[in-house]
Coordinates of C-alpha atoms in Angstrom, one line a residue:
M1 CA -6.8 29.9 19.5
W2 CA -7.9 29.7 15.9
K3 CA -10.7 27.2 15.1
H4 CA -9.8 24.0 13.4
D5 CA -11.5 20.7 12.7
E6 CA -8.9 18.3 14.3
V7 CA -8.5 17.6 17.9
L8 CA -4.8 18.6 19.0
L9 CA -3.2 15.9 20.8
P10 CA -1.7 17.0 24.2
C11 CA 2.0 15.8 24.6
T12 CA 4.2 15.1 27.4
L13 CA 7.9 14.7 26.6
S14 CA 9.9 12.9 29.2
W15 CA 13.5 11.5 29.4
K16 CA 15.1 9.2 31.7
D17 CA 18.8 8.5 32.6
L18 CA 19.9 10.2 29.3
S19 CA 23.5 10.2 28.7
Y20 CA 25.6 11.3 25.6
T21 CA 29.2 10.7 24.6
A22 CA 30.5 12.6 21.5
R23 CA 32.5 11.0 18.7
S24 CA 35.6 12.4 20.3
K25 CA 34.8 10.2 23.4
K26 CA 34.0 13.1 25.6
A27 CA 30.9 12.7 27.8
I28 CA 28.6 15.5 27.5
L29 CA 25.5 14.3 29.6
H30 CA 25.3 11.9 32.6
D31 CA 22.0 10.3 33.5
V32 CA 19.8 13.4 33.1
S33 CA 16.0 12.8 33.5
G34 CA 13.0 15.2 33.2
R35 CA 9.6 15.9 31.8
C36 CA 7.6 18.6 30.5
G37 CA 3.8 18.4 29.9
P38 CA 1.0 20.3 28.1
G39 CA 0.9 23.9 29.1
E40 CA 4.3 23.8 30.7
F41 CA 7.2 25.9 30.0
L42 CA 10.6 24.2 30.9
A43 CA 13.8 26.2 30.8
I44 CA 17.2 24.3 30.6
L45 CA 19.8 26.4 32.4
G46 CA 23.5 26.0 32.8
P47 CA 26.9 27.6 32.3
S48 CA 28.5 27.4 28.9
G49 CA 29.6 23.8 28.2
S50 CA 27.1 22.3 30.6
G51 CA 25.1 20.4 27.9
K52 CA 22.1 22.5 27.5
T53 CA 22.1 22.5 23.6
T54 CA 23.1 18.8 23.4
L55 CA 20.2 17.9 25.6
L56 CA 17.7 19.9 23.6
D57 CA 19.1 18.4 20.4
L58 CA 18.8 14.8 21.7
L59 CA 15.1 15.6 22.7
A60 CA 14.6 17.0 19.2
D61 CA 16.1 13.9 17.4
R62 CA 18.7 16.2 16.0
I63 CA 21.9 14.2 16.9
S64 CA 22.9 11.0 14.9
S65 CA 26.4 10.8 15.9
G66 CA 28.1 9.7 19.0
K67 CA 26.7 7.4 21.7
T68 CA 23.4 7.9 23.3
T69 CA 21.9 5.8 26.3
G70 CA 18.7 6.2 28.2
T71 CA 15.2 6.6 27.1
I72 CA 13.1 9.5 25.7
A73 CA 9.3 9.2 25.5
L74 CA 6.4 10.9 24.1
N75 CA 3.3 10.4 26.1
G76 CA 4.9 7.6 28.0
Q77 CA 5.8 5.6 25.0
P78 CA 9.2 5.5 23.2
R79 CA 9.6 8.5 20.8
E80 CA 9.0 7.4 17.3
P81 CA 10.9 9.9 14.9
R82 CA 8.2 10.2 12.3
S83 CA 5.4 10.8 14.7
F84 CA 7.5 13.2 16.8
R85 CA 8.2 15.3 13.7
A86 CA 4.6 15.5 13.1
V87 CA 3.9 17.2 16.5
A88 CA 7.1 19.0 17.3
S89 CA 8.9 22.1 16.2
Y90 CA 12.4 23.3 16.7
V91 CA 13.6 26.9 16.7
A92 CA 17.6 27.1 16.3
Q93 CA 19.6 29.7 17.9
D94 CA 20.3 31.4 14.7
D95 CA 17.6 33.3 12.6
T96 CA 17.8 31.9 9.0
L97 CA 15.6 34.3 7.0
L98 CA 15.6 35.7 3.6
G99 CA 16.0 39.3 3.8
S100 CA 14.2 40.4 0.7
F101 CA 10.7 39.4 2.0
T102 CA 8.3 41.1 4.5
V103 CA 7.2 39.5 7.7
L104 CA 3.9 38.6 6.0
E105 CA 5.5 37.2 3.1
T106 CA 8.0 35.0 5.0
L107 CA 5.1 33.6 7.0
Q108 CA 2.9 33.0 3.9
F109 CA 5.8 31.0 2.2
A110 CA 6.4 29.2 5.5
A111 CA 2.7 28.2 5.6
R112 CA 2.7 27.0 2.1
L113 CA 5.7 24.7 2.7
S114 CA 4.8 23.5 6.2
L115 CA 1.0 22.9 6.0
P116 CA -0.6 20.1 4.0
S117 CA -2.6 20.8 1.0
T118 CA -5.8 19.6 2.9
V119 CA -5.6 22.9 5.0
S120 CA -7.8 25.3 3.3
R121 CA -6.8 28.9 2.4
A122 CA -9.1 30.3 4.9
E123 CA -7.6 28.1 7.6
R124 CA -4.1 29.1 6.4
D125 CA -4.9 32.7 6.7
A126 CA -6.5 32.4 10.2
R127 CA -3.3 30.6 11.4
L128 CA -1.1 33.3 9.8
Q129 CA -3.1 36.0 11.8
H130 CA -3.0 34.1 15.0
V131 CA 0.9 33.7 15.0
I132 CA 1.3 37.3 14.0
D133 CA -0.7 38.5 17.0
A134 CA 0.5 35.8 19.4
M135 CA 4.2 36.8 18.5
G136 CA 3.5 40.5 18.6
L137 CA 4.4 41.1 15.0
R138 CA 1.4 43.1 13.8
S139 CA 3.2 46.4 13.9
C140 CA 6.0 45.2 11.5
V141 CA 3.9 42.8 9.3
H142 CA 4.7 44.7 6.2
T143 CA 8.6 45.4 7.1
L144 CA 11.3 43.8 5.2
V145 CA 13.5 41.2 7.3
G146 CA 16.6 43.1 5.9
D147 CA 19.8 42.0 4.7
L148 CA 23.3 43.6 3.5
F149 CA 21.5 46.1 1.2
R150 CA 18.5 47.0 3.3
K151 CA 17.7 47.6 6.9
G152 CA 14.9 45.6 8.4
L153 CA 13.7 44.0 11.5
S154 CA 15.4 44.2 14.9
G155 CA 17.0 41.2 16.5
G156 CA 13.9 40.6 18.8
Q157 CA 11.6 40.9 15.9
K158 CA 13.6 38.2 13.9
R159 CA 13.5 35.9 17.0
R160 CA 9.7 36.4 17.2
L161 CA 9.5 35.7 13.3
S162 CA 11.4 32.5 13.5
I163 CA 9.2 31.2 16.3
A164 CA 6.0 32.4 14.5
M165 CA 7.1 30.3 11.4
E166 CA 7.2 27.2 13.6
L167 CA 3.8 27.8 15.2
L168 CA 1.9 27.6 11.8
K169 CA 1.8 23.9 11.9
Q170 CA 0.3 24.1 15.6
P171 CA 3.3 22.1 17.3
R172 CA 2.3 20.2 20.3
V173 CA 6.0 20.3 21.3
L174 CA 8.0 23.4 20.8
L175 CA 11.8 23.3 21.3
L176 CA 13.9 26.5 21.4
D177 CA 17.7 26.8 21.6
E178 CA 18.6 30.1 23.2
P179 CA 15.7 32.0 22.0
T180 CA 16.9 35.2 23.8
S181 CA 20.7 35.0 22.6
G182 CA 21.9 38.5 21.5
L183 CA 18.9 40.3 22.9
D184 CA 18.8 43.2 25.2
S185 CA 17.0 42.7 28.6
A186 CA 13.6 44.4 27.6
T187 CA 13.4 42.4 24.2
T188 CA 14.3 39.3 26.2
L189 CA 11.6 39.7 28.5
N190 CA 9.0 40.5 25.7
V191 CA 10.1 37.3 23.7
V192 CA 9.9 34.9 26.8
R193 CA 6.4 36.5 27.6
C194 CA 5.3 35.7 24.2
I195 CA 6.4 32.1 24.4
A196 CA 4.7 31.7 28.0
G197 CA 1.5 33.1 26.6
L198 CA 1.6 30.7 23.8
C199 CA 2.3 27.9 26.2
R200 CA -0.6 28.8 28.5
D201 CA -3.2 29.7 25.7
D202 CA -2.4 26.7 23.3
R203 CA -1.6 24.1 26.0
C204 CA 1.7 23.6 24.2
T205 CA 4.7 21.7 25.6
V206 CA 7.7 24.2 25.5
I207 CA 11.1 23.5 26.3
C208 CA 13.9 26.0 25.8
T209 CA 17.6 26.6 26.7
I210 CA 18.7 29.8 28.2
H211 CA 22.0 31.1 29.3
Q212 CA 21.5 33.5 32.1
P213 CA 17.9 34.9 32.5
S214 CA 17.0 38.0 34.6
A215 CA 15.0 37.5 37.8
R216 CA 11.8 38.6 36.0
V217 CA 12.4 36.2 33.0
F218 CA 13.2 33.4 35.6
Q219 CA 9.8 33.6 37.2
L220 CA 8.1 33.1 33.8
F221 CA 9.0 29.6 33.6
D222 CA 6.9 26.9 35.0
N223 CA 10.0 24.6 35.7
V224 CA 13.8 24.8 35.4
L225 CA 16.5 22.1 34.8
L226 CA 19.7 23.4 36.0
L227 CA 22.8 21.5 34.4
A228 CA 26.5 21.5 35.3
Q229 CA 29.1 19.3 33.7
G230 CA 26.3 17.5 31.9
R231 CA 24.4 16.5 35.3
A232 CA 21.3 17.8 36.7
M233 CA 21.9 20.1 39.7
Y234 CA 18.1 21.1 40.2
R235 CA 14.8 20.1 38.8
G236 CA 11.6 21.9 39.7
S237 CA 10.0 25.3 39.9
P238 CA 11.7 28.7 39.9
Q239 CA 10.0 29.5 43.2
A240 CA 11.3 26.4 44.9
I241 CA 14.9 26.7 43.9
V242 CA 16.0 28.5 47.0
A243 CA 14.3 26.1 49.4
H244 CA 16.1 23.3 47.4
F245 CA 19.5 24.7 47.7
G246 CA 19.3 26.2 51.2
P247 CA 19.4 22.8 53.2
L248 CA 22.4 21.7 51.0
G249 CA 24.3 24.8 52.4
Y250 CA 23.9 27.2 49.4
E251 CA 21.7 30.0 50.8
C252 CA 20.9 32.7 48.0
P253 CA 21.9 36.0 49.5
E254 CA 19.3 38.6 49.8
H255 CA 18.6 41.0 46.9
T256 CA 20.3 38.6 44.5
S257 CA 18.6 36.8 41.5
P258 CA 18.5 33.0 42.4
A259 CA 19.3 32.1 38.7
E260 CA 22.3 34.4 38.6
Y261 CA 23.5 33.1 42.0
Y262 CA 23.1 29.5 41.4
L263 CA 24.3 29.6 37.8
R264 CA 27.5 31.1 39.3
I265 CA 28.1 28.6 42.1
V266 CA 27.9 25.7 39.6
N267 CA 30.2 27.2 37.0
T268 CA 33.2 25.0 36.8
D269 CA 35.1 27.3 34.4
F270 CA 36.0 29.6 37.3
H271 CA 36.0 29.0 41.0
C272 CA 33.2 26.6 41.6
H273 CA 31.6 27.0 45.0
A274 CA 29.5 23.9 44.8
D275 CA 29.9 20.3 45.3
I276 CA 28.8 19.0 42.0
D277 CA 28.6 15.4 43.0
A278 CA 26.5 16.1 45.9
L279 CA 24.1 18.4 44.0
A280 CA 23.7 15.7 41.3
D281 CA 22.9 13.1 44.0
A282 CA 20.3 15.1 45.7
V283 CA 18.4 15.6 42.4
A284 CA 18.7 11.9 41.9
T285 CA 16.9 11.1 45.0
T286 CA 13.6 12.7 44.0
N287 CA 10.7 10.7 42.8
L288 CA 10.8 11.5 39.2
H289 CA 12.0 8.2 37.9
D290 CA 8.8 6.7 39.6
Q291 CA 6.6 9.3 38.0
L292 CA 8.0 8.6 34.6
L293 CA 7.6 4.9 35.1
L294 CA 3.9 5.4 36.1
E295 CA 3.3 7.7 32.9
A296 CA 4.8 4.9 30.7
T297 CA 2.6 2.3 32.2
A298 CA -0.6 4.3 31.9
S299 CA -0.1 5.6 28.3
A300 CA -1.3 3.7 25.3
P301 CA 0.8 3.4 22.1
W302 CA -0.1 6.0 19.6
S303 CA 1.2 7.1 16.2
V304 CA 0.7 10.3 14.0
A305 CA 1.8 10.5 10.4
P306 CA 3.6 13.9 9.3
Q307 CA 1.5 15.8 6.7
R308 CA 3.1 18.0 4.3
P309 CA 2.6 19.4 0.8
S310 CA 3.1 17.3 -2.2
P311 CA 6.6 17.6 -4.1
V312 CA 4.9 19.3 -7.0
A313 CA 3.3 21.9 -4.7
Q314 CA 6.6 22.4 -2.9
I315 CA 8.4 23.1 -6.3
L316 CA 5.7 25.7 -7.1
V317 CA 6.3 27.4 -3.7
F318 CA 10.2 27.4 -4.3
L319 CA 9.8 28.6 -7.8
D320 CA 7.7 31.6 -6.6
R321 CA 10.0 32.4 -3.7
N322 CA 13.3 32.0 -5.6
L323 CA 12.2 34.0 -8.4
L324 CA 11.0 36.9 -6.1
N325 CA 14.3 36.6 -4.2
T326 CA 16.2 36.7 -7.4
L327 CA 14.6 39.8 -8.6
R328 CA 14.7 41.6 -5.2
N329 CA 18.2 40.7 -4.0
P330 CA 20.6 42.8 -5.9
G331 CA 23.7 40.6 -5.3
I332 CA 21.8 37.5 -6.9
F333 CA 21.0 39.1 -10.4
W334 CA 21.2 42.8 -10.8
V335 CA 24.8 43.2 -9.6
R336 CA 26.0 40.3 -12.0
L337 CA 24.0 41.7 -14.8
V338 CA 25.5 45.1 -14.6
M339 CA 29.0 43.7 -14.0
Y340 CA 28.8 41.2 -16.9
S341 CA 27.2 43.9 -19.3
L342 CA 29.9 46.5 -18.5
L343 CA 32.7 44.1 -18.9
S344 CA 31.2 42.9 -22.3
A345 CA 30.6 46.5 -23.5
M346 CA 34.1 47.4 -22.6
A347 CA 35.7 44.3 -24.4
G348 CA 33.5 44.8 -27.5
T349 CA 34.2 48.5 -27.9
M350 CA 37.9 47.9 -27.8
Y351 CA 37.4 46.2 -31.2
L352 CA 35.3 48.8 -32.9
H353 CA 37.7 49.8 -35.8
P354 CA 39.9 46.9 -36.4
T355 CA 42.6 46.4 -38.9
P356 CA 42.2 43.1 -40.5
G357 CA 45.1 40.7 -40.4
P358 CA 46.9 38.0 -38.3
A359 CA 47.4 40.5 -35.4
H360 CA 43.6 41.2 -35.3
D361 CA 42.8 37.5 -35.5
A362 CA 45.1 36.8 -32.6
S363 CA 43.5 39.6 -30.6
L364 CA 40.1 38.0 -31.3
V365 CA 41.5 34.5 -29.9
A366 CA 42.2 36.6 -26.8
L367 CA 38.7 38.0 -26.7
L368 CA 37.0 34.7 -27.2
F369 CA 39.2 33.3 -24.3
G370 CA 38.9 36.3 -21.9
V371 CA 35.3 37.3 -21.9
P372 CA 33.8 34.0 -21.1
A373 CA 36.5 32.9 -18.8
F374 CA 36.3 36.0 -16.7
C375 CA 32.5 36.0 -16.6
I376 CA 32.6 32.3 -15.5
F377 CA 35.2 33.1 -12.9
M378 CA 33.1 35.9 -11.5
S379 CA 30.2 33.4 -10.9
V380 CA 31.6 32.6 -7.4
A381 CA 30.4 36.1 -6.3
A382 CA 26.8 34.7 -6.0
L383 CA 28.0 32.0 -3.4
P384 CA 27.3 34.1 -0.2
F385 CA 23.6 34.6 -1.4
F386 CA 23.2 31.1 -2.3
L387 CA 24.6 30.1 1.2
E388 CA 21.8 32.2 2.7
Q389 CA 19.2 30.3 0.5
R390 CA 20.8 26.9 1.5
A391 CA 20.7 27.6 5.2
V392 CA 16.8 28.5 4.8
F393 CA 16.3 25.2 3.1
A394 CA 18.3 23.2 5.6
R395 CA 16.1 24.6 8.4
E396 CA 12.8 23.9 6.5
R397 CA 14.1 20.4 5.6
A398 CA 14.9 19.7 9.2
N399 CA 11.5 21.2 10.6
W400 CA 9.2 20.5 7.9
G401 CA 10.4 17.7 5.9
V402 CA 10.6 19.5 2.6
N403 CA 11.7 17.7 -0.5
V404 CA 15.3 18.0 -1.7
L405 CA 14.4 17.2 -5.3
S406 CA 11.7 20.0 -5.2
F407 CA 14.2 22.6 -4.1
V408 CA 17.0 21.4 -6.6
V409 CA 14.4 21.5 -9.6
A410 CA 13.0 24.9 -8.6
N411 CA 16.4 26.5 -7.7
F412 CA 17.7 25.2 -11.2
A413 CA 14.6 26.5 -13.1
V414 CA 14.9 29.9 -11.6
A415 CA 18.6 30.1 -12.4
L416 CA 18.1 29.3 -16.2
P417 CA 16.2 32.4 -17.2
A418 CA 18.3 34.8 -15.0
L419 CA 21.3 33.4 -16.7
F420 CA 19.7 33.6 -20.0
V421 CA 19.1 37.4 -19.6
I422 CA 22.8 37.8 -18.5
A423 CA 24.3 35.8 -21.3
L424 CA 21.9 37.6 -23.8
C425 CA 22.8 41.1 -22.7
S426 CA 26.6 40.2 -22.7
T427 CA 26.5 38.7 -26.2
T428 CA 24.5 41.7 -27.6
L429 CA 27.1 43.9 -26.4
V430 CA 30.2 42.2 -27.3
V431 CA 29.4 40.3 -30.5
P432 CA 28.3 43.0 -33.0
A433 CA 30.8 45.5 -31.5
A434 CA 33.8 43.1 -32.1
G435 CA 32.6 42.0 -35.4
L436 CA 32.3 38.5 -34.3
G437 CA 30.2 36.0 -36.3
G438 CA 27.6 33.5 -35.3
F439 CA 25.6 35.4 -32.8
G440 CA 23.5 32.4 -31.8
V441 CA 26.4 30.1 -31.5
Y442 CA 28.3 32.3 -29.2
F443 CA 25.3 33.1 -27.2
G444 CA 24.6 29.3 -26.7
A445 CA 28.2 28.4 -25.7
F446 CA 28.3 31.4 -23.3
Y447 CA 25.0 30.7 -21.8
L448 CA 25.9 27.0 -21.3
G449 CA 29.1 28.1 -19.7
L450 CA 27.5 30.3 -17.3
V451 CA 24.9 27.5 -16.4
V452 CA 27.7 25.0 -15.7
A453 CA 29.5 27.6 -13.5
E454 CA 26.3 28.3 -11.6
S455 CA 25.9 24.5 -11.0
V456 CA 29.5 24.4 -9.7
V457 CA 28.6 27.2 -7.3
H458 CA 25.5 25.3 -6.2
V459 CA 27.7 22.2 -5.3
L460 CA 30.2 24.1 -3.6
G461 CA 27.3 26.0 -1.8
A462 CA 26.0 22.6 -0.6
A463 CA 29.3 21.1 0.4
V464 CA 31.3 24.1 2.1
G465 CA 30.0 25.6 5.1
H466 CA 31.5 29.1 4.9
A467 CA 31.3 31.8 2.2
I468 CA 35.1 32.6 2.2
G469 CA 36.2 28.9 1.9
G470 CA 33.7 28.4 -0.9
I471 CA 34.8 31.4 -2.8
A472 CA 38.4 30.4 -2.3
L473 CA 37.9 26.9 -3.6
G474 CA 35.6 28.1 -6.4
A475 CA 38.1 30.7 -7.6
G476 CA 40.9 28.2 -7.4
L477 CA 39.0 25.6 -9.3
F478 CA 37.9 28.0 -12.1
G479 CA 41.5 29.5 -12.2
Q480 CA 42.9 26.0 -12.8
F481 CA 40.4 25.4 -15.5
M482 CA 41.2 28.6 -17.3
L483 CA 45.0 27.5 -17.3
C484 CA 44.2 24.2 -18.9
Q485 CA 41.3 25.2 -21.2
G486 CA 43.5 25.3 -24.3
Y487 CA 44.4 28.9 -24.9
L488 CA 47.7 29.3 -22.9
L489 CA 48.8 26.1 -24.3
A490 CA 47.2 24.1 -27.2
R491 CA 45.4 20.8 -26.3
E492 CA 48.3 18.7 -27.6
S493 CA 50.8 20.9 -26.0
I494 CA 49.6 20.5 -22.4
P495 CA 51.6 18.0 -20.5
T496 CA 50.2 14.5 -20.1
Y497 CA 49.8 14.7 -16.5
W498 CA 47.4 17.7 -16.9
R499 CA 45.3 16.4 -19.6
W500 CA 42.8 15.3 -17.2
C501 CA 42.3 18.9 -16.1
H502 CA 41.7 19.9 -19.8
A503 CA 39.1 17.3 -20.2
L504 CA 37.4 18.3 -17.0
A505 CA 37.3 22.0 -17.4
F506 CA 34.1 23.0 -19.0
H507 CA 35.9 26.2 -20.2
S508 CA 37.7 24.0 -22.7
Y509 CA 34.2 23.2 -24.4
V510 CA 33.2 26.8 -24.4
F511 CA 36.5 28.0 -25.9
Q512 CA 36.3 25.1 -28.7
V513 CA 32.8 26.2 -29.8
L514 CA 33.7 29.9 -29.9
M515 CA 36.8 29.3 -31.9
H516 CA 35.3 27.0 -34.2
N517 CA 32.4 29.3 -34.7
E518 CA 34.6 32.1 -35.6
F519 CA 37.5 30.7 -37.6
A520 CA 36.2 27.5 -39.1
D521 CA 35.3 29.1 -42.5
R522 CA 37.6 32.2 -42.7
S523 CA 41.0 31.1 -40.9
P524 CA 41.2 27.3 -40.4
S525 CA 45.0 27.8 -39.7
I526 CA 44.2 29.3 -36.4
L527 CA 42.1 26.2 -35.5
A528 CA 45.1 24.1 -36.4
E529 CA 47.3 26.1 -34.4
F530 CA 45.2 25.3 -31.3
N531 CA 44.5 21.7 -32.4
L532 CA 40.8 22.6 -32.7
E533 CA 40.1 21.3 -36.4
D534 CA 38.0 18.3 -35.3
V535 CA 35.6 20.1 -33.0
N536 CA 31.9 19.3 -33.3
I537 CA 29.8 22.2 -32.0
G538 CA 26.8 20.1 -31.2
R539 CA 28.8 17.6 -29.4
S540 CA 30.5 20.2 -27.3
M541 CA 27.3 22.0 -26.4
G542 CA 25.8 18.5 -25.4
V543 CA 28.9 18.0 -23.1
L544 CA 28.1 21.3 -21.5
A545 CA 24.4 20.6 -21.0
A546 CA 25.3 17.1 -19.7
Y547 CA 28.0 18.7 -17.4
A548 CA 25.5 21.0 -15.8
L549 CA 22.7 18.2 -15.3
V550 CA 25.4 15.9 -13.7
L551 CA 26.4 18.8 -11.3
Q552 CA 22.8 19.4 -10.5
V553 CA 22.5 15.8 -9.6
A554 CA 25.6 16.1 -7.4
F555 CA 24.1 19.2 -5.8
G556 CA 21.0 17.2 -4.8
L557 CA 22.9 14.2 -3.4
V558 CA 25.1 16.5 -1.3
L559 CA 22.0 18.4 0.1
Y560 CA 20.3 14.9 0.7
F561 CA 23.2 13.3 2.6
V562 CA 24.8 16.3 4.2
H563 CA 22.0 18.9 5.1
T564 CA 19.8 16.4 7.2
G565 CA 19.2 18.8 10.1
R566 CA 21.1 16.5 12.4
R567 CA 24.6 16.4 13.7

């Protein structure tokens, strides 16, 4: 274990008569009790739907809905959420990682976000090297995580990386949800061995859920808790499980894995061979309740305050990471830059040798409508990549308590220069070629339109859980705004019941500015045709800027209230 100045507090997590009923009134857990102490590795087993993940989430304080009864204690005292978060880490079943970074970079960013500024750089580096070795990541330390565009880590390596990130803050309690899900048998054995070694060497309290361990994996656990229908069927060491079930009439056949056999007989989805009530009663007669009561009486109250980097320090980390991710992930910036530039170049070159007259002016109006509207419409293409970043942030907030405002500020600050470059390239390609006037005004309106569209994508990404649903919603919203922005029908010709959409559509303000910029001096009659004579460019630009800021506030509020890490 690495050297450090503070003494790490050993933690015993215990729970007594824990029951949980979901909002749907379905009872998930029934009077489950258990404990796990320092240096112990407890596995929660059970068929699908037995309540494994629900129990783990209750222990991790990740469920806020439904009805919970019973007690959860840390070192014999009622678990206090702030103190618990300071000493505990949680590894979810899904690996939420950014594919643009190497293993080392991922851990470096994790260390900067999870460790307080009181930890020196030398100590931080020592922790990095320790978890790299502990999780067997030395051979792939410079390998990219990988994404849609690049091949990267294997499933087992991603699992170990997810665990390594949570080990950086030296948790005294480590909770893992299905750490071997989707892995082959050899990789599963290696991952569980790594966790068991960590538990033994660092005296960490480790609890995991696991679906169906092999015989070799089963023997790596110190204790197991077998669940069925939300009730405890067995609680004890893997070596004693056969001796427990044998007198009850469930002798494990020779040459059969005990874990596989007893999971099969308590599985109520198919033909259940066990008397669930009798097995639950047999577990309830053990002396664990007396042991938990003795621990609660002997332990003294204690409290630990969580430590984390300051909000300003977090902003700097998010700025660094988001900027690198934007430059490295082709889908966030480069694909959009090429796509928008090609569209603008094609649109501009279509107007290279114009014949002045009303027909040309009408075609310019179509250009001023089409290029910004379609570029804004295509902003939804960035949503899947933003959802990836949001998932990582949600994990970091739940596990490390990172600041929502820091993420929002950094995310917006990185988006602004990226959109600036995209807008500048597009404007440069379309304005001179099409013979448009007022380069600066065109660029300003187009840039602000893209900023507002990006902010809409941020809000959608925070509010919608699935990329397809978010893209469909965003495309529908932008399409509706295009219809009502004032090109297909002049503002005064839009039916009264759709005027609200015209006012709400930020496309309207972009179109107003571009039209006034192009025709105010040379063809005011065109402005009159579209009811745009009284446009104030500065005011419309201000509305766009305010629109973007309001959406960013909404983005932050949705993140704060929705993505809490609890369900």
